[in-house]
Coordinates of C-alpha atoms in Angstrom, one line a residue:
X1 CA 24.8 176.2 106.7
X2 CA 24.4 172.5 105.8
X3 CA 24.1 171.6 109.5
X4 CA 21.3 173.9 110.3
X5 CA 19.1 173.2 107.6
X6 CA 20.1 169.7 107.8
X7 CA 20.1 168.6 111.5
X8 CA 17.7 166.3 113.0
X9 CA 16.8 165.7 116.6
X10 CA 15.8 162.3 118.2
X11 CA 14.3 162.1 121.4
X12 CA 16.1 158.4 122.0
X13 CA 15.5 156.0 125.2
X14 CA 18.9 154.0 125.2
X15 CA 19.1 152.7 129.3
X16 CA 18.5 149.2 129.6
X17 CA 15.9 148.8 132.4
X18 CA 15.8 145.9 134.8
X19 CA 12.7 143.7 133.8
X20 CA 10.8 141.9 136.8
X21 CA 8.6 139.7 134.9
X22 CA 7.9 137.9 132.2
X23 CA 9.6 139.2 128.6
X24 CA 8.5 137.8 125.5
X25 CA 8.3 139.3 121.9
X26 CA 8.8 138.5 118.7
X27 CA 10.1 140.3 115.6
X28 CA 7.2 140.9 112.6
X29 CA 6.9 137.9 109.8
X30 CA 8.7 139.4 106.9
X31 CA 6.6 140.7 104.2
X32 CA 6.5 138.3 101.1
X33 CA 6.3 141.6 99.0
X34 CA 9.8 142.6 100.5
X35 CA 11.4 138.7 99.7
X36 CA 14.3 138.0 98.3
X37 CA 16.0 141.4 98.6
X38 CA 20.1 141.7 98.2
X39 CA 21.6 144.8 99.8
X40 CA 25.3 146.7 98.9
X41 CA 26.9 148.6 101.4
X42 CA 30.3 150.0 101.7
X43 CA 32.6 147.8 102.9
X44 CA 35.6 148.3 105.6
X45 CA 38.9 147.2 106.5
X46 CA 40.7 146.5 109.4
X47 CA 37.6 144.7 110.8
X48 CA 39.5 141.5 111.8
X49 CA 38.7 138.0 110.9
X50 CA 35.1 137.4 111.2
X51 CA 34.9 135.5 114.4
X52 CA 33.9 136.9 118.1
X53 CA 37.5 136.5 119.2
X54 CA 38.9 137.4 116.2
X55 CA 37.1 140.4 115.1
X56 CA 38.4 144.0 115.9
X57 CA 36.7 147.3 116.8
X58 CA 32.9 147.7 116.1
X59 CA 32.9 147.1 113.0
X60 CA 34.2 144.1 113.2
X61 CA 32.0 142.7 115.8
X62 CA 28.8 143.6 114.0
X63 CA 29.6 141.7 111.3
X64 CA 30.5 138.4 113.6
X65 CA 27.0 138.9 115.2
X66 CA 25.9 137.9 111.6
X67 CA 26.4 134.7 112.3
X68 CA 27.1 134.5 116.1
X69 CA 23.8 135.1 117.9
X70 CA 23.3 136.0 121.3
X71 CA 20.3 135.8 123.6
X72 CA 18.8 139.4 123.0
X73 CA 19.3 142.0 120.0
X74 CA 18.5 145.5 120.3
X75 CA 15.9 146.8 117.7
X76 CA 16.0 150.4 116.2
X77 CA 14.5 151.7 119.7
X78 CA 18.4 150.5 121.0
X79 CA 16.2 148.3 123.6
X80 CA 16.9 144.4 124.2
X81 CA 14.4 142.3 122.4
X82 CA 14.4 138.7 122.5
X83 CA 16.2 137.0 119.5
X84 CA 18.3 133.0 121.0
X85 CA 16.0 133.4 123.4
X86 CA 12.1 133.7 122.8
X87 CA 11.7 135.1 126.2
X88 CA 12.8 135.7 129.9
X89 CA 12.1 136.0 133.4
X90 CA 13.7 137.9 136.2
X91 CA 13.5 137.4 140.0
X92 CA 11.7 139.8 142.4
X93 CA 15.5 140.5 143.9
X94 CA 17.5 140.9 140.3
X95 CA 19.6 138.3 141.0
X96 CA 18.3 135.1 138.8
X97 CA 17.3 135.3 135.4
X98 CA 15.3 132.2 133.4
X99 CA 15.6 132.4 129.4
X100 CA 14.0 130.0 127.3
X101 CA 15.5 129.6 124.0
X102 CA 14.2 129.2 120.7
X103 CA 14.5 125.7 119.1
X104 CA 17.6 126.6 117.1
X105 CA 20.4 124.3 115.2
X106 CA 24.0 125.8 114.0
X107 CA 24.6 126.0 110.7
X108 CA 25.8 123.1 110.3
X109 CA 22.8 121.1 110.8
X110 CA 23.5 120.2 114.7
X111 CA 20.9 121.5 117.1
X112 CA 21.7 124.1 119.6
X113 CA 21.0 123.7 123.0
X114 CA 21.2 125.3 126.5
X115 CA 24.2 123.1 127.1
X116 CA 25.8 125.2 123.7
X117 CA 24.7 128.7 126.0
X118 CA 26.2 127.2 129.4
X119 CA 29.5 126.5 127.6
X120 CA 30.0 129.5 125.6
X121 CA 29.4 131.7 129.2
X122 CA 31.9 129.8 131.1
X123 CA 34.4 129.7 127.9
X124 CA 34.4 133.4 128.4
X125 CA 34.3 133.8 132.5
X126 CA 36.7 130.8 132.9
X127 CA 38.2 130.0 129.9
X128 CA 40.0 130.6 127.3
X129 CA 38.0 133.1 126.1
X130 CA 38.0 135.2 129.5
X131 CA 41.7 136.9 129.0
X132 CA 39.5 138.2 125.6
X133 CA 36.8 141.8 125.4
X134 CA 33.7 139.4 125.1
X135 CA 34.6 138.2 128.7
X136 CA 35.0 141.5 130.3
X137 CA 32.7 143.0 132.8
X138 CA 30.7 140.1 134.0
X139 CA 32.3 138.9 137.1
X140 CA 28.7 139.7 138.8
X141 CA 27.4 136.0 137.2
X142 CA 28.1 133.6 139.5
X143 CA 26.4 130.9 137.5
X144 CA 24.8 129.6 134.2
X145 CA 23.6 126.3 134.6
X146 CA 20.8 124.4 132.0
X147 CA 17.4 123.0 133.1
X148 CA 16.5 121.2 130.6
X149 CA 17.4 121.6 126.7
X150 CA 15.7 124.8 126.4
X151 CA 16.0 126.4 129.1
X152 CA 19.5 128.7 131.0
X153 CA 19.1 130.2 134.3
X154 CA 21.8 132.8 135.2
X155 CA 22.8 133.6 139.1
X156 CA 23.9 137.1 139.6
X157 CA 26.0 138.3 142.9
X158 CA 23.8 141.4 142.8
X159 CA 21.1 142.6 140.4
X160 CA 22.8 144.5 137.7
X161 CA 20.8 147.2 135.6
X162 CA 23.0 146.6 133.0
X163 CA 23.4 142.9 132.8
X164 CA 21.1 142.5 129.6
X165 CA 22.2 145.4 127.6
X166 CA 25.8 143.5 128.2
X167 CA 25.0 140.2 126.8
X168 CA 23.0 141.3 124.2
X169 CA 23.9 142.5 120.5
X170 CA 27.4 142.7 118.5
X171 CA 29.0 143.5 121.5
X172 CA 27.4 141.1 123.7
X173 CA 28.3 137.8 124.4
X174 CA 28.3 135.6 121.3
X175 CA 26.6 132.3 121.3
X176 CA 29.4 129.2 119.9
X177 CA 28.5 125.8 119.3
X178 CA 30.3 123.2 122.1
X179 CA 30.9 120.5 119.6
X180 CA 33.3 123.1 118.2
X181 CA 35.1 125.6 120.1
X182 CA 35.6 123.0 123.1
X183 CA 38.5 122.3 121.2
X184 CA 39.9 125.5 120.9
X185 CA 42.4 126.8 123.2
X186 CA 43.6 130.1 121.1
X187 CA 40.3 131.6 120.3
X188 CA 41.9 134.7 119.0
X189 CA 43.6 132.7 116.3
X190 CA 41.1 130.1 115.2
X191 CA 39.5 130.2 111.5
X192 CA 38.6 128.3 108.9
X193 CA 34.9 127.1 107.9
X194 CA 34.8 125.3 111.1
X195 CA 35.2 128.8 112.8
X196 CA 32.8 130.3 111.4
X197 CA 29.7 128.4 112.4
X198 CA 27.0 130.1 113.8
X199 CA 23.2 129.8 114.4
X200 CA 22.6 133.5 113.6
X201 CA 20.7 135.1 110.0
X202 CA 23.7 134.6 107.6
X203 CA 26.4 132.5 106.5
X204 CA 30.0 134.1 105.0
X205 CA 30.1 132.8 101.7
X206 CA 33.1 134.8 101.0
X207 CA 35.2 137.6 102.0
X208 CA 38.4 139.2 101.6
X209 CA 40.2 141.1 104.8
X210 CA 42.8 143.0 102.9
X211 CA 39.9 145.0 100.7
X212 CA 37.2 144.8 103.3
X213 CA 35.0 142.8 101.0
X214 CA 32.0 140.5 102.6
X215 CA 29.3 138.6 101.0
X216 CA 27.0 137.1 103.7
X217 CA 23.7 134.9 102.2
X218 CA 20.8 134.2 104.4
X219 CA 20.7 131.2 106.5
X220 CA 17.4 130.1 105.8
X221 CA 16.7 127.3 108.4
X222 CA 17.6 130.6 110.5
X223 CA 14.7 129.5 113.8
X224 CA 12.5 133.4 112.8
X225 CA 12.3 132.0 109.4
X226 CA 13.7 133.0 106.1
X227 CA 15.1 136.5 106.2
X228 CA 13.9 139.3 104.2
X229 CA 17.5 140.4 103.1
X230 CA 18.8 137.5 101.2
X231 CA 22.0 138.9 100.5
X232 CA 24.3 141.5 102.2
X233 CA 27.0 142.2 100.6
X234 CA 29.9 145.0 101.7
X235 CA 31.6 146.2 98.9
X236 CA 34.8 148.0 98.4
X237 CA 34.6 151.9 97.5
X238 CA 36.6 154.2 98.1
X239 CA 34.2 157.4 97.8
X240 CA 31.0 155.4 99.1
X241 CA 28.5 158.7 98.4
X242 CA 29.6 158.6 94.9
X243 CA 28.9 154.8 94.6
X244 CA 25.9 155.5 95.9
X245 CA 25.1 158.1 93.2
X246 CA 26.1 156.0 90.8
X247 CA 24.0 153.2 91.8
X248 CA 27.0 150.8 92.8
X249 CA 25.9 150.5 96.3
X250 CA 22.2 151.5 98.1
X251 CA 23.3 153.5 101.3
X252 CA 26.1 155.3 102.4
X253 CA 27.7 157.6 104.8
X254 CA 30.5 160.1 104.9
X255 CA 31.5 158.1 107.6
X256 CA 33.0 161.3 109.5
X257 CA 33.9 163.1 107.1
X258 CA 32.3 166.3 105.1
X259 CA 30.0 165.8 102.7
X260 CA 30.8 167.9 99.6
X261 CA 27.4 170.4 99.5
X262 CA 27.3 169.5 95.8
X263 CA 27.2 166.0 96.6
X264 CA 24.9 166.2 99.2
X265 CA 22.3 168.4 97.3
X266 CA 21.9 166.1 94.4
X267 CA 21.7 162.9 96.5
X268 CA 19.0 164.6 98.0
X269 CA 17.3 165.8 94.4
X270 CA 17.3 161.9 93.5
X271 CA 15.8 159.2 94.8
X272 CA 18.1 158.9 98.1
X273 CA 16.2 159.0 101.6
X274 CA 18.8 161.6 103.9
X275 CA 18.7 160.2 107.2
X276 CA 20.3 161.7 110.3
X277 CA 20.4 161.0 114.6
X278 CA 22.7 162.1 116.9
X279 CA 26.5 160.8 117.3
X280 CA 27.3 157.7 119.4
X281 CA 31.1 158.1 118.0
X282 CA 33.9 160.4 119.3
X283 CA 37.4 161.5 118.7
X284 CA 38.6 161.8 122.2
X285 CA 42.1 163.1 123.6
X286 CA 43.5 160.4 125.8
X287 CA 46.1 161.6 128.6
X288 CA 48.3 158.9 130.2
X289 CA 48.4 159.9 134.1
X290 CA 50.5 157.0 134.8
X291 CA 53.7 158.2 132.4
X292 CA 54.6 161.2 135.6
X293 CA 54.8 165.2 135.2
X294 CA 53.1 166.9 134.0
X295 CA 49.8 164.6 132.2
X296 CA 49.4 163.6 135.9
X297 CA 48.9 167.1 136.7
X298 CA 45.2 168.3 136.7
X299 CA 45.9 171.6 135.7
X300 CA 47.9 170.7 132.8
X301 CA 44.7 168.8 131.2
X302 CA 42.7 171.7 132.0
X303 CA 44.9 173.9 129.8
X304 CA 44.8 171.5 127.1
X305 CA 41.6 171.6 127.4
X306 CA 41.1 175.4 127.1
X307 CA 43.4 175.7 124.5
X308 CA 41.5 173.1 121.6
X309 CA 38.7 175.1 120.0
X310 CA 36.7 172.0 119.4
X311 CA 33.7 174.0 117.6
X312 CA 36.0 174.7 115.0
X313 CA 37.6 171.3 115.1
X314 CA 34.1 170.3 114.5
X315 CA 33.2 172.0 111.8
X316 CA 36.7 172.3 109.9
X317 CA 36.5 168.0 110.3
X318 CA 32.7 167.4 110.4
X319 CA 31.2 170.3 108.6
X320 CA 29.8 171.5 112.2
X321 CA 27.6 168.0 111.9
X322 CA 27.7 167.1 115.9
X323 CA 28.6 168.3 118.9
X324 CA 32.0 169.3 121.3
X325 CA 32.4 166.0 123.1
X326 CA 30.9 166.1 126.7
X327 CA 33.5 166.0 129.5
X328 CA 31.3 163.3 131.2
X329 CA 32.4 160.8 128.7
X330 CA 28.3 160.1 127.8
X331 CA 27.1 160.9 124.5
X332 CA 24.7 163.6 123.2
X333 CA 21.8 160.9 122.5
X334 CA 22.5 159.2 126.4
X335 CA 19.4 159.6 128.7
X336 CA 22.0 159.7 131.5
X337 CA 24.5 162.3 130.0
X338 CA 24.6 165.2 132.6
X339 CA 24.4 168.7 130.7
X340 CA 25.5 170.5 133.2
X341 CA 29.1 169.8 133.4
X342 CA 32.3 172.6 132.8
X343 CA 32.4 173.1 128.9
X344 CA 35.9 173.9 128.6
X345 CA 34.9 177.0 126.1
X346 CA 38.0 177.9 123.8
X347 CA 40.6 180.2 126.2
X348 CA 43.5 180.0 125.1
X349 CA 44.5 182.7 127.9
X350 CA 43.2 180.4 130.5
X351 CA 45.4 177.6 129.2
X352 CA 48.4 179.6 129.3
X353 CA 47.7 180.8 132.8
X354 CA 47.2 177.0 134.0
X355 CA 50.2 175.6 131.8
X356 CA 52.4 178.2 134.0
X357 CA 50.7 177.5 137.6
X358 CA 51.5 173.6 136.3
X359 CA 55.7 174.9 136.3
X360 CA 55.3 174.8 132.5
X361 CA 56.7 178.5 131.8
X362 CA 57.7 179.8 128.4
X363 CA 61.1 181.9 128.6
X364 CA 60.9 184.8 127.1
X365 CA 61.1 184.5 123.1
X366 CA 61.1 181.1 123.0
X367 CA 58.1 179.2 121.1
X368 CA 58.2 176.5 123.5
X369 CA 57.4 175.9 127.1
X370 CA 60.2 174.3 129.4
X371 CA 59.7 172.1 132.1
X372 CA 59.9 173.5 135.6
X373 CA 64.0 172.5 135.6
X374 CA 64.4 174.4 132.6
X375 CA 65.2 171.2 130.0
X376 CA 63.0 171.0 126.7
X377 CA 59.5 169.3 127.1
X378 CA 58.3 167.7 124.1
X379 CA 54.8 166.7 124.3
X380 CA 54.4 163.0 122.6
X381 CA 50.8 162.4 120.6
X382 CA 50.4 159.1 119.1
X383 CA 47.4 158.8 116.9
X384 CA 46.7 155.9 113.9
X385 CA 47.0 157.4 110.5
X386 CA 43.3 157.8 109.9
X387 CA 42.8 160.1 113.1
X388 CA 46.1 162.2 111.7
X389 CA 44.1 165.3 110.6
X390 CA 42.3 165.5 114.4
X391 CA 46.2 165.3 115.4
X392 CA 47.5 168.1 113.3
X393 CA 44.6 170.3 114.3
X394 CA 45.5 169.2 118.2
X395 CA 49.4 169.9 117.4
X396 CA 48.3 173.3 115.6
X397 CA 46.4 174.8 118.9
X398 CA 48.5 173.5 121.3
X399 CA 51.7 174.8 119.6
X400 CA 50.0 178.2 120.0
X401 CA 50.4 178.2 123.5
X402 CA 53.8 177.3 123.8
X403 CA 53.4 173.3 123.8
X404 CA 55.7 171.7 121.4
X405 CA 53.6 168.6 120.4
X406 CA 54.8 165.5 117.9
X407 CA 52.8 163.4 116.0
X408 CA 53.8 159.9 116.0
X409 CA 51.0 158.2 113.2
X410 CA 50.8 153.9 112.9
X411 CA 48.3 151.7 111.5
X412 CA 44.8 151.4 113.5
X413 CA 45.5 148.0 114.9
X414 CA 49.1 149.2 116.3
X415 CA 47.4 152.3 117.9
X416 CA 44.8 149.9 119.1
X417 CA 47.6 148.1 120.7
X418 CA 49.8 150.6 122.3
X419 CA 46.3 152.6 123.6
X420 CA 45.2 149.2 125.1
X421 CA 48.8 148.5 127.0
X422 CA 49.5 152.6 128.5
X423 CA 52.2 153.0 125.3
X424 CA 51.7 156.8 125.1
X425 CA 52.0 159.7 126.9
X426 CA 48.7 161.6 124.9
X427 CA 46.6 159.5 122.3
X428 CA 44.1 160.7 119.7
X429 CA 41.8 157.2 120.0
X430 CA 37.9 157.1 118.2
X431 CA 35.5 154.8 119.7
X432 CA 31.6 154.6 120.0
X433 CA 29.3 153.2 122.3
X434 CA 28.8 156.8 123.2
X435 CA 24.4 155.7 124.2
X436 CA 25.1 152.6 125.9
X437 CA 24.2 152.0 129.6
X438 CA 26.2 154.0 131.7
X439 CA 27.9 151.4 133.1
X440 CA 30.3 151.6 130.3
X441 CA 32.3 154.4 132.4
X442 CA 33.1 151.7 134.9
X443 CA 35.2 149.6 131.6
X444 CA 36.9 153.0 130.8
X445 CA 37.5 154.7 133.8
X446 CA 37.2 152.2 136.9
X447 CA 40.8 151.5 138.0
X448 CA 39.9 148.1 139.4
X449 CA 38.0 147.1 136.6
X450 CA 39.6 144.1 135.2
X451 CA 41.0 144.2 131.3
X452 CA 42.4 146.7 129.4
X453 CA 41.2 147.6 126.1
X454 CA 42.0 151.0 123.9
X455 CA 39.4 152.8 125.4
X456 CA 40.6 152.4 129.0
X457 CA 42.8 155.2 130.7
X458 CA 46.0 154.7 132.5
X459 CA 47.1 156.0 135.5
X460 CA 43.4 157.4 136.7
X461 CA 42.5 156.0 140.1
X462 CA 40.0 158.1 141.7
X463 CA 38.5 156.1 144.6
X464 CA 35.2 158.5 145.0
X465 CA 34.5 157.9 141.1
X466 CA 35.3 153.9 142.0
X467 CA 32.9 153.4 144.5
X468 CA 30.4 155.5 142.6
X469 CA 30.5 153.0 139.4
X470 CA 30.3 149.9 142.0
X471 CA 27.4 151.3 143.3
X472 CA 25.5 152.3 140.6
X473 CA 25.8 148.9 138.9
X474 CA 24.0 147.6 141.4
X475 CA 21.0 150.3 142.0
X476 CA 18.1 149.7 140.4
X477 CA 15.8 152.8 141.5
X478 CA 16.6 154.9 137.8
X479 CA 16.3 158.2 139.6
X480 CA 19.0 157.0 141.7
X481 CA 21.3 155.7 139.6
X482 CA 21.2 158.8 137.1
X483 CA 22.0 161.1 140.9
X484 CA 24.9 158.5 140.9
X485 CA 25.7 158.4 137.3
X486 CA 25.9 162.1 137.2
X487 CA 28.6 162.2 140.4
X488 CA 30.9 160.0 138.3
X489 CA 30.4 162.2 135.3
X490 CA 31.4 165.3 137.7
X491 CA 34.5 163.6 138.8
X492 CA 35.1 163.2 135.2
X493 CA 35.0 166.6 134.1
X494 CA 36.8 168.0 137.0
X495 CA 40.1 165.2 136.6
X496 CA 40.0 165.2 132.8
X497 CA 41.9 161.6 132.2
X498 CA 40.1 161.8 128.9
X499 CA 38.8 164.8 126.6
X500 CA 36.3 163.7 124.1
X501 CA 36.9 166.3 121.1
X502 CA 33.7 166.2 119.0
X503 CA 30.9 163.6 118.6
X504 CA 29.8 164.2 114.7
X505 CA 26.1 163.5 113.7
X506 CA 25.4 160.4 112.0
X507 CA 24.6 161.0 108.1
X508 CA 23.1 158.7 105.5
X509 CA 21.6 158.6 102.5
X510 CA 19.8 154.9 101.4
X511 CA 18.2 154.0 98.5
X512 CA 14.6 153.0 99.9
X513 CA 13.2 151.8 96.7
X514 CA 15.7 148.8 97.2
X515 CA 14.9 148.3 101.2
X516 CA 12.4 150.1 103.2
X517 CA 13.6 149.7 106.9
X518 CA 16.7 152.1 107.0
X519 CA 17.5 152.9 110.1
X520 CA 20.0 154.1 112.9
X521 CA 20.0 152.1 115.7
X522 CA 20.6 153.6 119.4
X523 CA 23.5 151.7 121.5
X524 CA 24.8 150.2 117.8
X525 CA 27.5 152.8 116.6
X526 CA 28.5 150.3 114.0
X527 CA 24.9 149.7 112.9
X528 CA 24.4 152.6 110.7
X529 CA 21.4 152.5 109.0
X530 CA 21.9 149.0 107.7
X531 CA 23.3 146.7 110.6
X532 CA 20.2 145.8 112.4
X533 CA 19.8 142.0 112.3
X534 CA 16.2 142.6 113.1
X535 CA 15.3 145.1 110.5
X536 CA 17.1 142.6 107.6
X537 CA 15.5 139.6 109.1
X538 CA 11.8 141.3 108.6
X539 CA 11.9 144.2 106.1
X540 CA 10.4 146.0 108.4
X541 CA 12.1 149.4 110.4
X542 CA 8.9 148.9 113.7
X543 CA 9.9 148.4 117.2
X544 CA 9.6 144.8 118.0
X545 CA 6.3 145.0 120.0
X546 CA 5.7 144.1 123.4
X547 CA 4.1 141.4 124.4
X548 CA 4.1 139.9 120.7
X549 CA 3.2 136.7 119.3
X550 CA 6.3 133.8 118.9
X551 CA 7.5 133.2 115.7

């Protein structure tokens, strides 16, 4: 089988660790040999205008962080490196950290400043930008203040493992020029030219939202020099492997989808590299506790649970590329993700048997359970229209024991919406971020987390699992953070407010003769093989060493 012949392992370290010194590296000066390169990828719609605030989804964001830097990127080892800033230092107790920043300017000629950091943090605690997703999760700072041009020092309420990892990257917290966005009130709505300036390695020269069509050119007063990739350019295809093939765009995916084995054989008989690394993307089954009987009912999301064969789910919508989701909510490539947790193994006997201890019994010849007063239960399922085949499959088993499910299929952004706001009883909802610091069950799970977005449950308030993900945010000894981590993940699997389905493998195949630093990026689902800023700013695919000289 393709997936067995196919299938590569990484051993991948994704935590973000708590530095107590000094941090200072530097990416490798590009090779002259690899100048002037221009790169075609596939493009995507539905990614939202190009701004932090106005982008949507991961894709979306990667492509703002384009142009929007922030302090730290992650290179391919999915680990902080320094990028805005040139280096960092961290108190004995956590709480304070220093960063001094490169000497930068925006792209429209103005320098950039620690005055330009201290604004864009407080836009997004305290103002208008706080009621947005770049402003969630950092109540912990207490301040960022500037000492002197160059320099930002941050004051933490506690130390917080996971306080880098958070600021850093596409979904970080974006760097926006003062002289600009201190005049914007709607950030969510602002565009223009003036909207999208950034300091980061590319300008927008064009694009088109409607076809998902973006040509970004190198910014080449860009403060690591001129970058390697000149031009990026995403490019509209409807069959992306097939482009590929015929030499329209140099990489693609399936995206998560089969690859036809035909296909796939002679991409691999060409000149295509086939590269491959575990999934940080799931389809997950969302329950809403807080719509009443019976999804607030434990047993009820157990028999779901028992009756979805996700094995064959996977390999009917991945080719068997991937793995069953973990209950846990981690993904398979997470250094934290607890293997030890129930695997809800296909029974459908067991999910009849819980359906009718929840009062859900089926009368005899009917093809549909009744609720415990005897009237009709129809079981809601909203999903968008490009999860609809994960739905049918979920409507197929569940219909076969006795659960009359309909399908109720929008557009991604309305599903985004009514997932975000508690507007379903069950939800089919994809998402990634699958490797990142744990601390991203406290967003999804914590029911006094503040914000909402689609990945969030409704209606789960579990104090033990609360007080776990406050206390491991703040618990710097690893081993006893994972011995934390892992409780939350317990409580998890045992309450089921959310069933990941299947996490498919990533697959790519790149044209290296074109670029030679392909490569998947731990903590970036959106990345691919293309999207890290640091491999197309250098050519080159090398962890950012430690210790390194400044550019």
């Amino acid at each position: 089988m393709l997936g067995k012949r196919f299938r590569a392992i990484f051993a991948v370290c994704a935590s973000a660790t708590l530095l107590a010194a000094c941090s200072s590296t530097s990416p490798p000066a590009p090779s002259p040999s690899a100048a002037g390169i221009t790169l075609r990828v596939a493009g995507e719609t539905g990614g939202g205008y190009p701004t932090p605030y106005g982008a949507i989804r991961g894709p979306g964001w990667l492509l703002s962080s384009f142009i929007f830097d922030t302090l730290a990127v992650p290179d391919v080892t999915g680990q902080p490196k320094p990028w805005l800033a040139k280096s960092w230092q961290v108190s004995p107790d956590g709480k304070t950290w220093t960063f001094q920043l490169h000497k930068a300017t925006w792209q429209d000629g103005k320098p950039l400043t620690s005055a330009d950091v201290v604004f864009s943090f407080n836009y997004d605690l305290h103002g208008p930008g706080a009621g947005t997703r770049v402003g969630q999760g950092l109540s912990y700072i207490k301040s960022v203040t500037a000492d002197g041009p160059e320099t930002v020092v941050f004051k933490l309420a506690s130390a917080e493992p996971g306080f880098l990892s958070s600021i850093s990257g596409f979904n970080g917290v974006p760097i926006i020029p003062e002289h600009i966005w201190s005049h914007v009130t709607d950030p969510a709505h602002f565009q223009g030219s003036q909207a999208l300036v950034g300091s980061g390695p590319y300008r927008l020269k064009s694009f088109n939202l409607s076809t998902g069509s973006y040509d970004f050119v190198a910014n080449n007063n860009f403060y690591l020099g001129k970058p390697v990739v000149q031009q990026l350019q995403l490019v509209p295809e409807s069959n992306p492997l097939l482009a590929l093939e015929q030499g329209q765009l140099d990489e693609a995916s399936s995206g998560n989808g089969v690859v036809p084995q035909s296909l796939f054989q002679k991409l691999l008989s060409e000149k295509f590299k086939l590269l491959t690394a575990p999934g940080q993307f799931n389809e997950a089954l969302f329950f809403n506790l807080a719509s009443g009987f019976p999804y607030n009912q434990v047993a009820f999301r157990q028999a779901v649970a028992y009756a979805l064969d996700r094995p064959q789910m996977l390999k009917l919508l991945a080719d068997g590329l991937g793995v069953p989701g973990s209950a846990g909510g981690l993904g398979p490539a997470n250094p934290y993700l607890d293997t030890n947790l129930p695997s809800y193994a296909y029974d459908p006997t067991k999910a009849a048997t819980l359906l009718n201890q929840a009062g859900l019994k089926l009368p005899k010849g009917a093809a549909f359970r009744v609720n415990p007063n005897g009237s009709p239960l129809t079981i809601p399922l909203l999903t968008s229209s490009s999860d609809d085949q994960v739905a049918q499959l979920v409507q197929q088993y569940l219909r076969a024991v006795g659960l009359n499910v309909a399908i109720t299929a929008v557009d991604q952004p309305t599903s985004d919406a009514a997932d975000a706001a508690g507007h379903y009883k069950m939800a089919i909802v994809h998402f990634g971020g699958l490797s990142m610091d744990p601390d991203i069950l406290t967003q999804r799970f914590d029911s006094n987390f503040k914000g909402h977005s689609f990945t969030s449950v409704h209606g789960f308030d579990n104090a033990a699992f609360n007080a776990l993900a406050t206390q491991q945010a703040t618990t710097t000894n690893p081993a006893k953070r994972r011995q934390l981590v892992d409780q939350m993940q317990v409580i998890l699997a045992n309450a089921l407010p959310q069933l990941p389905l299947y996490v498919p493998e990533q697959v790519s195949f790149a044209n290296t003769k074109v670029f030679s630093a392909w490569a998947y990026t731990p903590n970036c689902p959106p990345c691919g093989v293309w999207g890290n800023e640091h491999t197309l700013v250098t050519g080159s695919a090398s962890p950012v060493p430690s210790g390194g000289p400044s550019v």
